[in-house]
Structure formats: structure tokens, C-alpha cells
Coordinates of C-alpha atoms in Angstrom, one line a residue:
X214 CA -17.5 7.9 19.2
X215 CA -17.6 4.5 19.0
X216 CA -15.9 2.1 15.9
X217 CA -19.1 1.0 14.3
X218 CA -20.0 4.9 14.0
X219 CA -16.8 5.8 12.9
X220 CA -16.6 3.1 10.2
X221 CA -20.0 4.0 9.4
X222 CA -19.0 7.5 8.9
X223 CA -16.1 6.3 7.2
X224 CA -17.8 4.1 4.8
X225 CA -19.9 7.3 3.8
X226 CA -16.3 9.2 2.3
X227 CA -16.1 11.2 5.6
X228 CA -12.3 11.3 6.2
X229 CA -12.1 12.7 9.3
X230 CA -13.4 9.7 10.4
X231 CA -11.5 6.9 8.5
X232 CA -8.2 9.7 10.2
X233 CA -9.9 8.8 14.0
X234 CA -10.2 5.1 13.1
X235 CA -6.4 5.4 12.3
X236 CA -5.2 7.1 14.8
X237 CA -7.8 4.4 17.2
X238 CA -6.2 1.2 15.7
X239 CA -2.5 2.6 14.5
X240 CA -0.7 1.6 18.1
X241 CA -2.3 -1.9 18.5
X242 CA -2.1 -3.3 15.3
X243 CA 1.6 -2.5 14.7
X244 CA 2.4 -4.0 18.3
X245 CA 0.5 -6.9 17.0
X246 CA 2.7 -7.0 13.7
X247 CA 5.6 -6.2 15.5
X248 CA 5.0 -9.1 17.8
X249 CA 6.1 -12.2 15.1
X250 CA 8.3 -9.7 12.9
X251 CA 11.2 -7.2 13.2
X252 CA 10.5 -3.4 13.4
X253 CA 11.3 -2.8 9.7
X254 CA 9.0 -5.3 8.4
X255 CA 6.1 -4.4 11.2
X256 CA 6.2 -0.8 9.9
X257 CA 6.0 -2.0 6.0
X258 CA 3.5 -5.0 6.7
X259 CA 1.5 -2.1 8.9
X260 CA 1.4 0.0 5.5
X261 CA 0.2 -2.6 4.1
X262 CA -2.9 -3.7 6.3
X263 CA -3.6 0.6 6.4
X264 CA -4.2 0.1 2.7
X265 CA -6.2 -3.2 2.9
X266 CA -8.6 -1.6 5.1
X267 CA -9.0 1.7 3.4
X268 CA -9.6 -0.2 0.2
X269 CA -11.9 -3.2 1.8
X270 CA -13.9 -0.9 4.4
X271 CA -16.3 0.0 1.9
X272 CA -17.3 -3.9 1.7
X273 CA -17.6 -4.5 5.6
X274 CA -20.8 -5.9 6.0
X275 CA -20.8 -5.6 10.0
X276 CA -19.2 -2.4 11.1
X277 CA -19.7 -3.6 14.7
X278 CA -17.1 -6.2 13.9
X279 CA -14.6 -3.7 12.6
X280 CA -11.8 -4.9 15.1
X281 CA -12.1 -8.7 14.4
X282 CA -12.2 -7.9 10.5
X283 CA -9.3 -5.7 11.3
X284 CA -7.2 -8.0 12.9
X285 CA -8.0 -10.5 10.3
X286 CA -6.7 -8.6 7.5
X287 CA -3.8 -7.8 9.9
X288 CA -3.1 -11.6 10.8
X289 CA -3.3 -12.6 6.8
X290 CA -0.9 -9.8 6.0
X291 CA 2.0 -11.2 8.6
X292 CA 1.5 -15.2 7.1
X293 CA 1.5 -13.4 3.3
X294 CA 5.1 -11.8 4.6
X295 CA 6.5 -15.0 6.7
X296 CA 5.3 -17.2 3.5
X297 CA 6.8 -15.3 1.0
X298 CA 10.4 -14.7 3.3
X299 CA 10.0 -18.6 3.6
X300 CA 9.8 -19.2 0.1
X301 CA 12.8 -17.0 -1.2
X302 CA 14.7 -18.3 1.3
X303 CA 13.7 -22.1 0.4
X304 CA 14.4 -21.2 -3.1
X305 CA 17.9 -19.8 -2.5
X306 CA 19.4 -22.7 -0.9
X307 CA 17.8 -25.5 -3.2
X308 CA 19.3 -23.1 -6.1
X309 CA 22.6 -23.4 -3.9
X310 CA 22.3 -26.9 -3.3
X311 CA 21.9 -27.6 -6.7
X312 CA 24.8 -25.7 -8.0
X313 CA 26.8 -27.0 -5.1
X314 CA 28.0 -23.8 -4.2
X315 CA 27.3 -24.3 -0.2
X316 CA 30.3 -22.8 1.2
X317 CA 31.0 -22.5 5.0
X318 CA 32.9 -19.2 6.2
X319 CA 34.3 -20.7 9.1
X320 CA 35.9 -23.8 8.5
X321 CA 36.8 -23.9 12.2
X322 CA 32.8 -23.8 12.5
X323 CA 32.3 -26.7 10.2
X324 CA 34.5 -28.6 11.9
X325 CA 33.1 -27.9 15.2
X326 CA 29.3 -28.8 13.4
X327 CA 30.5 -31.9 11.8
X328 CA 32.2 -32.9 15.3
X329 CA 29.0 -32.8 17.1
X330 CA 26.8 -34.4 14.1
X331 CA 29.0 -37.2 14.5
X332 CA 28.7 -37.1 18.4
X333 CA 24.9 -37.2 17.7
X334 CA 25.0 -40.2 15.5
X335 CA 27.1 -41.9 17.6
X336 CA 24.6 -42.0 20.4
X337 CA 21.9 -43.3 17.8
X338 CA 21.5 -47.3 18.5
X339 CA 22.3 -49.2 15.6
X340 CA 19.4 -50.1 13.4
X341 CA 18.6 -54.3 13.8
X342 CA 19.0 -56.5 10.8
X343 CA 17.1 -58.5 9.5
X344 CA 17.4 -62.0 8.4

């Protein structure tokens, strides 16, 4: 049977075929998740696009583009999850930085960082002045 059937089917309450369309898609979407994030997170973002799609099938327009609109949804569900990892982690070292409470475990590994920072700016030609 092919997906524009089955979503048609689907779209009509018949759940034997929104199960098939599942079982279809399951595999290749979470390798494509699991491609840009860790298992754990491919397995919850998965979830997540599962639900998308169950909610949002009944408002596919084109079930002949069911893989597209599929991997759309799937796409938009990874950025949401990189985005918002992004953001808490932004957010927890500006609220470090700002109460100054950047401490390094190692100091033998600062040392060793600040040695080659230094090393790096010391290859830098010195800016030219102007008179």
C-alpha cells in the first residue's frame, strides 16, 4: 500500500493505518534525528515528531507529499531542541559571568589554556599607529 493511501486511510480515523505509517517511517526518521543529536535526545525528539504528525495529519493537504511534510516536521523539531539546549546553555554562563563565579577545575588546565592564549597573541602583528 502505498503512503498517500495509508495517510488517506489514516486521515479517515482508520488506525491500523496511521500503525503501518509508523512502523513505515519509525527507522528513518529517528536515524535522521539521531544523525545531529545523541541517542537519548533522538528517541525524545522522535516522540515528539510521532505526536506532531498524528495531531497535524488531519490538516495534510497533499497526502502524496507525506514524506517531505514528514521530514519537515522532523527537521523543525531537531532546530526547536538544538535552539532551546543553545539557549539554556547561553543563559547559564552569562548568569555565571555575571556573578563571576567562572571557576576552573583544573588549575593545571588553565594554566596550560592561558599559556597557549598568550602563545596565540604573541604571533598576532602588532596593530599600526597612527599619527
Amino acid at each position: 500500500m502505498t503512503d498517500e493511501l495509508l495517510v488517506v486511510r489514516a486521515q479517515l480515523g482508520e488506525r491500523a493505518a496511521m500503525a503501518e505509517l509508523v512502523a513505515r517511517w519509525r527507522l528513518p526518521v529517528w536515524t535522521y534525528v539521531r544523525r545531529m543529536l545523541d541517542a537519548e535526545r533522538a528517541d525524545d525528539v522522535t516522540q515528539e515528531i510521532w505526536l506532531a504528525v498524528i495531531r497535524g495529519l488531519p490538516r495534510l493537504r497533499e497526502p502524496a507529499r507525506f514524506a517531505p511534510w514528514l521530514f519537515t516536521i522532523a527537521r523543525r523539531s531537531v532546530t526547536d531542541r538544538l535552539r532551546g539546549q543553545y539557549a539554556r546553555e547561553h543563559e547559564h554562563v552569562h548568569e555565571a559571568l555575571a556573578a563571576g563565579d567562572m571557576t576552573v577545575d583544573d588549575p593545571v588546565d588553565a594554566a596550560v589554556d592561558r599559556a597557549e592564549l598568550v602563545s596565540l597573541l604573541s604571533g598576532l602583528p602588532m596593530p599600526a599607529h597612527r599619527t
